[in-house]
PDB file of C-alpha atoms in Angstrom:
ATOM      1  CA  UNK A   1      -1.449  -9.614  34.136  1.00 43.00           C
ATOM      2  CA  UNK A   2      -0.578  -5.781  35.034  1.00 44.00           C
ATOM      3  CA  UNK A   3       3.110  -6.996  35.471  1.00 45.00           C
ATOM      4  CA  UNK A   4       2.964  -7.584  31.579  1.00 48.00           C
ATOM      5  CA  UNK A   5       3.007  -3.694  31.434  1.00 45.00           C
ATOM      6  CA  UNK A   6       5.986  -2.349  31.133  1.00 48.00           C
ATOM      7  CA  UNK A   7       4.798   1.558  31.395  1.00 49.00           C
ATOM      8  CA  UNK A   8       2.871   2.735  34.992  1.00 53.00           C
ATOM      9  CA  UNK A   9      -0.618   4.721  34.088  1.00 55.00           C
ATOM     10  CA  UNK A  10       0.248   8.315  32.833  1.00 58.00           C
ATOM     11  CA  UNK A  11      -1.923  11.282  33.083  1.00 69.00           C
ATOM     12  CA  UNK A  12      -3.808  12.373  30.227  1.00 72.00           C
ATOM     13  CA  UNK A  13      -1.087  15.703  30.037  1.00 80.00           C
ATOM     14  CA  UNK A  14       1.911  13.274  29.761  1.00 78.00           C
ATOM     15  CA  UNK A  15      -0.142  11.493  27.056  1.00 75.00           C
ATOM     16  CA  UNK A  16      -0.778  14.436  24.946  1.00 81.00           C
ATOM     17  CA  UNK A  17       3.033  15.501  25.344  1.00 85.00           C
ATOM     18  CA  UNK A  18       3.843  12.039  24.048  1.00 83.00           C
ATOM     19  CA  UNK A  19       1.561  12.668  21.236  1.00 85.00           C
ATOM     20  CA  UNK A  20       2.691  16.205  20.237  1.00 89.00           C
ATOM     21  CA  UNK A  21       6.093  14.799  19.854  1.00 89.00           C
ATOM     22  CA  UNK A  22       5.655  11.483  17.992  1.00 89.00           C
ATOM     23  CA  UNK A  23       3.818  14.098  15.461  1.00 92.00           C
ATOM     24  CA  UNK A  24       6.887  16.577  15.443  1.00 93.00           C
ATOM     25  CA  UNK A  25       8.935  13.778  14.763  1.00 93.00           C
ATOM     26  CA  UNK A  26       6.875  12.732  11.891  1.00 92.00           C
ATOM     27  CA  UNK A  27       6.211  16.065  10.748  1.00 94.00           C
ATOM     28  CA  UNK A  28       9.747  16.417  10.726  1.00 94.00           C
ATOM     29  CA  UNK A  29      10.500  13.452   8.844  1.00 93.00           C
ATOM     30  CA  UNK A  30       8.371  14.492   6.202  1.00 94.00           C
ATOM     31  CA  UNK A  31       9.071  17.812   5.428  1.00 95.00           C
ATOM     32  CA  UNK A  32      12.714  16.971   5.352  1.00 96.00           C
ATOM     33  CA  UNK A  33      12.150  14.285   3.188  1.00 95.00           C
ATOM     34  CA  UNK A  34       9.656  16.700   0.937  1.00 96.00           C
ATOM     35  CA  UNK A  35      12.488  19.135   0.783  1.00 96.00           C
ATOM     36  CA  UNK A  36      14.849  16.343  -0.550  1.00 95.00           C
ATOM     37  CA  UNK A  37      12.264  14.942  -3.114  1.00 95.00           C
ATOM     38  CA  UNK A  38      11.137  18.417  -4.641  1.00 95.00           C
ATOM     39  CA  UNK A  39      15.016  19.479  -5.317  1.00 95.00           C
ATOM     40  CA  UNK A  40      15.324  16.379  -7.518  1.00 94.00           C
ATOM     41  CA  UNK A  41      11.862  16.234  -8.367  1.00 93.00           C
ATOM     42  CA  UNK A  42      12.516  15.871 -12.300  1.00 93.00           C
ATOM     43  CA  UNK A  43      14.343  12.927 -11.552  1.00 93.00           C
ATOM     44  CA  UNK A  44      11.519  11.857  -9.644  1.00 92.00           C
ATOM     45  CA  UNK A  45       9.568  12.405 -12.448  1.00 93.00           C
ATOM     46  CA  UNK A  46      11.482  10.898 -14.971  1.00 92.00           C
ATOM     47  CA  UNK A  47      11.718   7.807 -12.829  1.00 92.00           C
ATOM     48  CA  UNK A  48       7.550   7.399 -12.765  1.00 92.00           C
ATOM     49  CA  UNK A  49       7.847   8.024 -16.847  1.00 92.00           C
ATOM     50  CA  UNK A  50       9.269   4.490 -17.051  1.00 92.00           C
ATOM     51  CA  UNK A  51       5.929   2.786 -17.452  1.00 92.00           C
ATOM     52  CA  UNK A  52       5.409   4.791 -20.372  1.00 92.00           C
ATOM     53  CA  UNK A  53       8.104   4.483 -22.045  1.00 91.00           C
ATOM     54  CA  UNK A  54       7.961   1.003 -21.829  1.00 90.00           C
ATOM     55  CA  UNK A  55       4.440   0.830 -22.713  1.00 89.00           C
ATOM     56  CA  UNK A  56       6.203   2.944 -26.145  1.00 89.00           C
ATOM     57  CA  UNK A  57       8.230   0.306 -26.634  1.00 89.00           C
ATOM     58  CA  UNK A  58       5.665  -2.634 -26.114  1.00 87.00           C
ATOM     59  CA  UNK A  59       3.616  -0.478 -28.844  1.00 84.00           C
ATOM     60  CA  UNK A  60       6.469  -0.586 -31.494  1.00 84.00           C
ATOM     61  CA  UNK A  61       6.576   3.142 -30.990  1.00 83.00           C
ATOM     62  CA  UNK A  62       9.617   5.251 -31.119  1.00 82.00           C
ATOM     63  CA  UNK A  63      10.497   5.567 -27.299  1.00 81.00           C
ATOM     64  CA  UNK A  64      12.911   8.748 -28.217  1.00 80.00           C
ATOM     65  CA  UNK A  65       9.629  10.975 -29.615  1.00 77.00           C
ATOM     66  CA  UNK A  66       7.637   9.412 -26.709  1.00 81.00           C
ATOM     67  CA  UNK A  67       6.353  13.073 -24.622  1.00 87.00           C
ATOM     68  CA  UNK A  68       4.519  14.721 -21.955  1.00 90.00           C
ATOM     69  CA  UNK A  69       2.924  18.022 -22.237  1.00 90.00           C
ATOM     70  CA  UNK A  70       1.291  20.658 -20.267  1.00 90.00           C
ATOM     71  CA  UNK A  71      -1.097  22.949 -20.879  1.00 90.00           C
ATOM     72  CA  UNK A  72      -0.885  25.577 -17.671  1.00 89.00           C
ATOM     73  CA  UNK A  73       2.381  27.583 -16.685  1.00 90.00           C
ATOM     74  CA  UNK A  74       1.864  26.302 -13.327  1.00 91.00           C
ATOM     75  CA  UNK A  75       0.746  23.004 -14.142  1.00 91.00           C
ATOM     76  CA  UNK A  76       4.329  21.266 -14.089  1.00 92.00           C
ATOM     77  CA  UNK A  77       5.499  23.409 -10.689  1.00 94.00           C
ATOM     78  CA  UNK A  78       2.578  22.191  -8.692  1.00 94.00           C
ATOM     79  CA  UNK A  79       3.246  18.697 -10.520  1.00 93.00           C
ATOM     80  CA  UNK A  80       6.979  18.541  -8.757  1.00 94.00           C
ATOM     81  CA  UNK A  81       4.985  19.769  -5.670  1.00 95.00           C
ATOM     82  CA  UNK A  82       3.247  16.636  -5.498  1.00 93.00           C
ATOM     83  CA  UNK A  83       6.131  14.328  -6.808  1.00 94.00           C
ATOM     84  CA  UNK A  84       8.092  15.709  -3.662  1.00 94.00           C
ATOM     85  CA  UNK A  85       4.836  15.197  -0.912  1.00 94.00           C
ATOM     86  CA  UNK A  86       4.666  11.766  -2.879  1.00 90.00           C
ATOM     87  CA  UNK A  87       8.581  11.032  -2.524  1.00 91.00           C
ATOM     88  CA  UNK A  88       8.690  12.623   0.438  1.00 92.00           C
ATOM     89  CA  UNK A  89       5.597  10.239   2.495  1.00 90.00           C
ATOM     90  CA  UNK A  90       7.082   7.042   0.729  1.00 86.00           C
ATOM     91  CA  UNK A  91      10.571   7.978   2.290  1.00 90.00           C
ATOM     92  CA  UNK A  92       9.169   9.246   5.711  1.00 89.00           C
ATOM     93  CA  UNK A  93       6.670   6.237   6.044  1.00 85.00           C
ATOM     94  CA  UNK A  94       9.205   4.123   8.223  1.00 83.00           C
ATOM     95  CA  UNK A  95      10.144   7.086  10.214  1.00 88.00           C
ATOM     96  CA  UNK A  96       6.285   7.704  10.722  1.00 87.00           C
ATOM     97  CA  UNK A  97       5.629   3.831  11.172  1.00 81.00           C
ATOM     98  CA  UNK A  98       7.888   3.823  14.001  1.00 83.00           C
ATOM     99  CA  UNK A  99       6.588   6.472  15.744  1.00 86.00           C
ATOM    100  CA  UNK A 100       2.997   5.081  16.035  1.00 83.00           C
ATOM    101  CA  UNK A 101       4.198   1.795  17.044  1.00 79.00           C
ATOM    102  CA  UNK A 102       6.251   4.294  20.288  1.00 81.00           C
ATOM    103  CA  UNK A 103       3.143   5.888  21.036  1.00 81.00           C
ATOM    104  CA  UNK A 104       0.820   2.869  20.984  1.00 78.00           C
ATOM    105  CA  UNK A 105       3.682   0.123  22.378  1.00 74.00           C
ATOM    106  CA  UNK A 106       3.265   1.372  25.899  1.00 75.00           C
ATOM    107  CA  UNK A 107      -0.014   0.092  26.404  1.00 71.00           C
ATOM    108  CA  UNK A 108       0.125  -2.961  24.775  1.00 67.00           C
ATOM    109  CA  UNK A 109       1.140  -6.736  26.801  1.00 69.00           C
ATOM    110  CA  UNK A 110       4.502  -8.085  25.785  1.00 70.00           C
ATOM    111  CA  UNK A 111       3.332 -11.014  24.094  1.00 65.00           C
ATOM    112  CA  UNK A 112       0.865  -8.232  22.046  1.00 64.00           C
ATOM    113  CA  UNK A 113       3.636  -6.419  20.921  1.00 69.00           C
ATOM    114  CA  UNK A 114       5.807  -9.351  19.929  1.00 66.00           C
ATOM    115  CA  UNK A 115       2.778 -10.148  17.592  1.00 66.00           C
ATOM    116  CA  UNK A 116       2.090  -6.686  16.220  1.00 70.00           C
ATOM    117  CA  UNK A 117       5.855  -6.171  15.138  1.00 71.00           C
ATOM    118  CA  UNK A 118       6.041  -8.426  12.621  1.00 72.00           C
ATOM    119  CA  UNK A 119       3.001  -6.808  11.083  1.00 75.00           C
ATOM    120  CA  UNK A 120       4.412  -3.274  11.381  1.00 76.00           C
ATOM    121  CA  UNK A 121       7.073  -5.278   8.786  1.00 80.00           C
ATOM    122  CA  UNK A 122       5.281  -6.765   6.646  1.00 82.00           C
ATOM    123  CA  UNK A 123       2.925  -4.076   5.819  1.00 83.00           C
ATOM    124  CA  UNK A 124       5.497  -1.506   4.105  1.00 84.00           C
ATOM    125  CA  UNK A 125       6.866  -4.682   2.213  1.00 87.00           C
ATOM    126  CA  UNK A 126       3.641  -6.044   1.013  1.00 87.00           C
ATOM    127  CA  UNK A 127       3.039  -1.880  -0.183  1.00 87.00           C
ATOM    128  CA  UNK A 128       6.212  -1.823  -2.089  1.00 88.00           C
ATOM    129  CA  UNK A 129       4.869  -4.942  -4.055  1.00 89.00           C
ATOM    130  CA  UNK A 130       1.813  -3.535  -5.015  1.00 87.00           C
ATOM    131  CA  UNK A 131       4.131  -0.710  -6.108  1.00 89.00           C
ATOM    132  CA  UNK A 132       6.129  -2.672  -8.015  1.00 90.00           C
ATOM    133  CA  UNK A 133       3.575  -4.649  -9.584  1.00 88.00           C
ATOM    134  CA  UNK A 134       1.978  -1.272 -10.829  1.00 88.00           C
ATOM    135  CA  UNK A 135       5.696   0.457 -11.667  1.00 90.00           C
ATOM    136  CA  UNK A 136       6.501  -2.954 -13.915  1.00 89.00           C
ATOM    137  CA  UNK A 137       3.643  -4.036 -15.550  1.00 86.00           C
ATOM    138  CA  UNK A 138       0.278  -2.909 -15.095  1.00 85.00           C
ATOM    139  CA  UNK A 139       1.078   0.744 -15.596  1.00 87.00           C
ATOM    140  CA  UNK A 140       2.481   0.104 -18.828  1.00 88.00           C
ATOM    141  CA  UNK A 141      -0.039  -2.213 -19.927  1.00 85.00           C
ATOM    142  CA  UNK A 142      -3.033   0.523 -19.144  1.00 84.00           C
ATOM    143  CA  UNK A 143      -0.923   2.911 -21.027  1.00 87.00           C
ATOM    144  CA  UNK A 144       0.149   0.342 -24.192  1.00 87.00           C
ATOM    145  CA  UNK A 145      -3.836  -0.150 -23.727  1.00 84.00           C
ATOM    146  CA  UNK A 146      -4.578   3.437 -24.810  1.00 85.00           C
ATOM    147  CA  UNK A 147      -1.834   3.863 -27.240  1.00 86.00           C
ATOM    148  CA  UNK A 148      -2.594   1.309 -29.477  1.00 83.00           C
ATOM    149  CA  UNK A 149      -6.021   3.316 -30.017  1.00 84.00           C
ATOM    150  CA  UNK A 150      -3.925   5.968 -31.519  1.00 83.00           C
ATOM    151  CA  UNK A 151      -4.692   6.532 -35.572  1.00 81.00           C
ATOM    152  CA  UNK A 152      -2.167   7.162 -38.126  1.00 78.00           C
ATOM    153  CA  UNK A 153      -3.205   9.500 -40.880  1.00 79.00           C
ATOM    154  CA  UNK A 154      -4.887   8.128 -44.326  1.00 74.00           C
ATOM    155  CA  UNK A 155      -7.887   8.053 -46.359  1.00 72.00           C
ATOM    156  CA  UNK A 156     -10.436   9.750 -45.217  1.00 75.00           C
ATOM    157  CA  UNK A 157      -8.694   9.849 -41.420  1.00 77.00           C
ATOM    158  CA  UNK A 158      -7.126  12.396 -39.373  1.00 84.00           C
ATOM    159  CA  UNK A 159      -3.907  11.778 -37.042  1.00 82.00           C
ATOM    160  CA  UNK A 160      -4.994  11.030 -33.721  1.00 83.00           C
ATOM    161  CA  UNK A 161      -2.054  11.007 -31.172  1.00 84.00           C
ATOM    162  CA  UNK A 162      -2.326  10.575 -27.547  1.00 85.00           C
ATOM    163  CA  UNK A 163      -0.145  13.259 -25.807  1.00 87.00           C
ATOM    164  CA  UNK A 164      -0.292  13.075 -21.875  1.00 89.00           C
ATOM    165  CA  UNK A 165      -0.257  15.637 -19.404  1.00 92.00           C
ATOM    166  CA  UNK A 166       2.028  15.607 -16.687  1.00 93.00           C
ATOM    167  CA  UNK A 167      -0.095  16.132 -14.038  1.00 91.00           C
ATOM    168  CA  UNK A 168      -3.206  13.892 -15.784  1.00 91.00           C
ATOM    169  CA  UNK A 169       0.017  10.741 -15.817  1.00 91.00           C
ATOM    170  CA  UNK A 170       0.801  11.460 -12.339  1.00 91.00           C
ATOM    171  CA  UNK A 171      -2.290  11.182 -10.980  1.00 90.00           C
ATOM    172  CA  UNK A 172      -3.004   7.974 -12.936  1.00 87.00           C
ATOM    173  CA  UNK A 173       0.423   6.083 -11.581  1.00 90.00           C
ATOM    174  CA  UNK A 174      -0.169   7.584  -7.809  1.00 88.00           C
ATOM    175  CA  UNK A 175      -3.794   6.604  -7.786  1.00 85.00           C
ATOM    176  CA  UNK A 176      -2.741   3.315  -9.381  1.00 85.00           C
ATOM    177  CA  UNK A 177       0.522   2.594  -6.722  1.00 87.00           C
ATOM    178  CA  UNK A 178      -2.160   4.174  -3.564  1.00 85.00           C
ATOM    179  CA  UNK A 179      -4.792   1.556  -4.595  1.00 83.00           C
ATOM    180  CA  UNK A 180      -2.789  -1.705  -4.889  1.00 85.00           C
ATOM    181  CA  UNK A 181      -0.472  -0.483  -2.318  1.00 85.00           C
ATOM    182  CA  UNK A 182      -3.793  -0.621   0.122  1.00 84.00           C
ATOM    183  CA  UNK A 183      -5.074  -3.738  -1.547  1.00 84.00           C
ATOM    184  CA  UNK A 184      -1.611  -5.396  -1.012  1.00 86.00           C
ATOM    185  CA  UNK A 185      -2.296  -4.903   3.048  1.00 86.00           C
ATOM    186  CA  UNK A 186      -5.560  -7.012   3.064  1.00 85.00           C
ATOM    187  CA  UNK A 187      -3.856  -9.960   4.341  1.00 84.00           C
ATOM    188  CA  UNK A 188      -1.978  -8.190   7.159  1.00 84.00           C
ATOM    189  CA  UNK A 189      -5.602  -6.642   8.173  1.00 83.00           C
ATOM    190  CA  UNK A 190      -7.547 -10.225   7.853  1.00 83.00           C
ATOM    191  CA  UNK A 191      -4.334 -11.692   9.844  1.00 80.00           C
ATOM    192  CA  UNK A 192      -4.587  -9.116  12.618  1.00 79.00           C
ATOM    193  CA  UNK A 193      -8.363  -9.513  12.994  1.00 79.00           C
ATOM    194  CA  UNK A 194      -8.137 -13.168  12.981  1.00 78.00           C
ATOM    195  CA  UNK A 195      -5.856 -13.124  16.091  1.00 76.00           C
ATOM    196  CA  UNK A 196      -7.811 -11.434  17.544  1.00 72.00           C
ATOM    197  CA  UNK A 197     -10.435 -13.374  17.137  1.00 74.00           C
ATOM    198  CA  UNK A 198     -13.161 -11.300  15.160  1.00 78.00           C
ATOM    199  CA  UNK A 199     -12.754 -13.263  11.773  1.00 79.00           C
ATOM    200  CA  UNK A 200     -12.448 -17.204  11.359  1.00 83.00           C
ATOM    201  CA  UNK A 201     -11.046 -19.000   8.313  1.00 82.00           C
ATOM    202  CA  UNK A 202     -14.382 -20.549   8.048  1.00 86.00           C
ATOM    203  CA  UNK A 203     -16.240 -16.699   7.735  1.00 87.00           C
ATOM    204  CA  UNK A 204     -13.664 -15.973   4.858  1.00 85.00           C
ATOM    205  CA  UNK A 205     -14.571 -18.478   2.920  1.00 87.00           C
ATOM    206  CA  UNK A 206     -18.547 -18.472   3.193  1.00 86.00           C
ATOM    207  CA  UNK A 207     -18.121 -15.041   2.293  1.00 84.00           C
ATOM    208  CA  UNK A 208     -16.369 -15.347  -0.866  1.00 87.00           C
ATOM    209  CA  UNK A 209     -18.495 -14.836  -3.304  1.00 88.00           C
ATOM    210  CA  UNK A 210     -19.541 -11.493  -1.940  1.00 88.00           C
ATOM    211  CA  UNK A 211     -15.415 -10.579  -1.487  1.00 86.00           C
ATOM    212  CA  UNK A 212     -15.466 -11.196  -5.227  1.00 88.00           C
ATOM    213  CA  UNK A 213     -18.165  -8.980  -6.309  1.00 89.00           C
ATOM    214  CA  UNK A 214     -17.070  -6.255  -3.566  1.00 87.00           C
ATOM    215  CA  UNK A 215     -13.322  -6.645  -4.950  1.00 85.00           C
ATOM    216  CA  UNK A 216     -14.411  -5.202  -8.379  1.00 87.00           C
ATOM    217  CA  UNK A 217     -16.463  -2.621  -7.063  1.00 86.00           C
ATOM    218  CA  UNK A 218     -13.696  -1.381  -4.993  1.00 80.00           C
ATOM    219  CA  UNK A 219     -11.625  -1.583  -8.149  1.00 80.00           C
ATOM    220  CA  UNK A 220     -14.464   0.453  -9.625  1.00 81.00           C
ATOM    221  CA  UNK A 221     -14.116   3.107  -7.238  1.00 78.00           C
ATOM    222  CA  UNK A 222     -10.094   3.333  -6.813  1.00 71.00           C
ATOM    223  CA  UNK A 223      -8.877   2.844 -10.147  1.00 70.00           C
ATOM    224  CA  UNK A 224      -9.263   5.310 -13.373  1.00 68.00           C
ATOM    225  CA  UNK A 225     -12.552   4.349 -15.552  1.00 69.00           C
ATOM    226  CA  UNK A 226     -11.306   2.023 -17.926  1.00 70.00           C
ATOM    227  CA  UNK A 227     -11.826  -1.526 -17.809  1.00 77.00           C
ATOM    228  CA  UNK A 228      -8.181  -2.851 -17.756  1.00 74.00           C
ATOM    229  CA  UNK A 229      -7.560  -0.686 -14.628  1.00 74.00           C
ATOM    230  CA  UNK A 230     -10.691  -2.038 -13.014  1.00 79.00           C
ATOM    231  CA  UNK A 231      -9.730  -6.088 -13.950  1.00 82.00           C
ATOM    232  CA  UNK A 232      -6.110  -5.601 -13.006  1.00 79.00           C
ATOM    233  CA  UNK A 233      -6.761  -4.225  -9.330  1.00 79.00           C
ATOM    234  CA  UNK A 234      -9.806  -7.034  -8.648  1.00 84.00           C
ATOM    235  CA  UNK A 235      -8.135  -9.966  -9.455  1.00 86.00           C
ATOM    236  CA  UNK A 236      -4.893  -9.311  -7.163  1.00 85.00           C
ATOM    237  CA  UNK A 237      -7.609  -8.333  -4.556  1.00 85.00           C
ATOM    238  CA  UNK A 238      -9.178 -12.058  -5.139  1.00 88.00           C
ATOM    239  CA  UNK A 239      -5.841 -13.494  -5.117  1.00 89.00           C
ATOM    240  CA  UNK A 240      -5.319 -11.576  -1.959  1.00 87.00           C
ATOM    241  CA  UNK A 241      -8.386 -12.876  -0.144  1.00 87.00           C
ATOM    242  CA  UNK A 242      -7.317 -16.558  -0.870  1.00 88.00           C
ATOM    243  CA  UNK A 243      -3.743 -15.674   0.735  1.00 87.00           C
ATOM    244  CA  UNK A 244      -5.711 -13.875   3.783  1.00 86.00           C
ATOM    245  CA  UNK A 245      -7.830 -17.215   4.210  1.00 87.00           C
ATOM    246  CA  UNK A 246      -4.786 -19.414   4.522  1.00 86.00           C
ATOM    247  CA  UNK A 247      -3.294 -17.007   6.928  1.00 82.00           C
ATOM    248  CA  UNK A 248      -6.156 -16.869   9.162  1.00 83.00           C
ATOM    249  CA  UNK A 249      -5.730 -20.645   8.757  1.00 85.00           C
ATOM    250  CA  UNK A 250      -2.139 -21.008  10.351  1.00 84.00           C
ATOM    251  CA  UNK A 251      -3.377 -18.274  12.708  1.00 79.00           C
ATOM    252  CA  UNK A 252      -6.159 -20.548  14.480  1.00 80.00           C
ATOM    253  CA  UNK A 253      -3.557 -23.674  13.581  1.00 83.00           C
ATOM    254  CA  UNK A 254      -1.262 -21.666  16.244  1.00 78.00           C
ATOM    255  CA  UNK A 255      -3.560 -20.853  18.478  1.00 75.00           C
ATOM    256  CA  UNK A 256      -4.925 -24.613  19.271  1.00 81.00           C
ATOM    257  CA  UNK A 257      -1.042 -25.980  19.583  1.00 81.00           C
ATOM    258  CA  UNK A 258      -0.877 -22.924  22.280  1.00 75.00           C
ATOM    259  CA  UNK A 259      -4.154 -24.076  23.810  1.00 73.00           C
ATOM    260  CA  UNK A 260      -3.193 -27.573  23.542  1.00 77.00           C
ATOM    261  CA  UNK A 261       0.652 -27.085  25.088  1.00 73.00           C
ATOM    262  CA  UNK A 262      -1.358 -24.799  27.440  1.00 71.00           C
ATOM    263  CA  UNK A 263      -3.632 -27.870  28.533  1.00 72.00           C
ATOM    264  CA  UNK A 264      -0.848 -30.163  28.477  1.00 72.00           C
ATOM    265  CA  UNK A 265       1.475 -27.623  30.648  1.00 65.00           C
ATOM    266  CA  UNK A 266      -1.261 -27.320  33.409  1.00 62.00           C
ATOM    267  CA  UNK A 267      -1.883 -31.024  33.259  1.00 59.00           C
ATOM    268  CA  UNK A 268       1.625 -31.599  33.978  1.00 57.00           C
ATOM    269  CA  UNK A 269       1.813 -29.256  37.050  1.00 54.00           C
ATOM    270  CA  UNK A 270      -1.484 -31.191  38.702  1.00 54.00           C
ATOM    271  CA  UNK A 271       0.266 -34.341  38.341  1.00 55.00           C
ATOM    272  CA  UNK A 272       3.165 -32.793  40.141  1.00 58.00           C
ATOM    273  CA  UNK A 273       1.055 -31.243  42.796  1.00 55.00           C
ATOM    274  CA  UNK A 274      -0.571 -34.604  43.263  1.00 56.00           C
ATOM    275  CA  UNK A 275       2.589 -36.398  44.000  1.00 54.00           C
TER     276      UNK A 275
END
């Protein structure tokens, strides 16, 4: 089994070194990448406006008088700030990806590693849905939500216009992309656990009316308090646990055709022996 190891026991001083420089590296990649996304961080910015302006659009607004504001002389500065350190981790995330998967690959069997890969994968894809899913359409459909309670001046009733700040939008769409972006990885997480053996198929699904009620309190907590937010992020969750159960499925489907070639494989040598 120790031949499966590729690496020879280090000390603990060789282990830190490795360390320190998997985290320079990442470092690295970041604040590179942050330096990239803050020198175009308007067009960053105008990029994550999208949503609204399509939300305009959906509300049979004019899209050209659609606006931000803000209300602090520092507010949009420190707004690019955290468009680049948001820019800058989505860019550096493969970069930093990688570099756990060197520090952590030396300990791990072969045939663990050839099973963790496709997870390392899968996981940034599965985030860049959830990204896209809030980018497209449930970004604009909060914010079409809360325009069409605007009010357009008449009897008895005063103009009331909804005017956005910059940094109250950006914290909506990042907390928005962060939260499905984490929901999105629920079936990589259920998948991992069920190969190694601490959920079953059968567990999932006893449990899923409690998944169900935990799903929209988690949406409770993540998203913004408004009731559209809250719906939109629990029933992707819900649709998420279904997809987890039938991947735990094919997980434990795999693992009895191993057991069985297995069985079957060792059979074959006894026969052999015995002639």
């Amino acid at each position: 089994m120790s031949g499966d190891i590729e690496d020879k026991p280090q000390p603990l001083i060789e282990h830190l070194m490795e360390l320190r420089t998997r985290l320079m590296w990442s470092i690295g990649a970041f604040f590179i990448a942050f330096v990239v996304c803050f020198f175009f961080a308007k067009h960053i910015f105008n990029y994550l406006v999208y949503p609204y302006k399509l939300a305009v659009s959906w509300a049979n607004l004019d899209v050209e008088k659609a606006q931000l504001i803000y209300t602090a002389p520092q507010e949009f500065f420190f707004t690019q700030v955290k468009v680049a350190m948001f820019g800058g981790l989505v860019i550096a995330f493969p970069i930093i990806a990688a570099q756990i998967y060197k520090f952590v690959a030396p300990g791990l069997y072969k045939n663990e590693r050839a099973a963790f890969l496709p997870f390392l994968i899968a996981s940034p894809i599965l985030f860049l849905l959830g990204a896209a899913l809030v980018y497209f359409f449930f970004t604009p459909m909060v914010m079409w939500f809360f325009l069409s309670m605007q009010q357009a001046p008449g009897h008895d009733e005063v103009a009331i216009s909804l005017l956005p700040k910059v940094s109250e939008y950006l914290s909506l769409i990042m907390t928005l992309v962060f939260s499905f972006g984490l929901v999105f990885q629920l079936p990589v997480v259920t998948t991992l656990l069920a190969r190694v053996g601490l959920l079953t198929s059968q567990w999932l699904s006893e449990k899923r009316k409690f998944a169900i009620v935990l799903a929209f309190v988690v949406a409770a907590i993540l998203t913004p308090p408004d009731p559209m937010s809250q719906i939109g992020l629990a029933l992707p969750t819900i649709l998420l646990y279904e997809i987890s159960i039938y991947a735990a499925r094919l997980v434990e489907r795999q693992r009895s055709q191993r057991a069985l070639e297995e069985e079957s494989g060792s059979s074959d040598v006894a026969k052999t022996d015995s002639v």
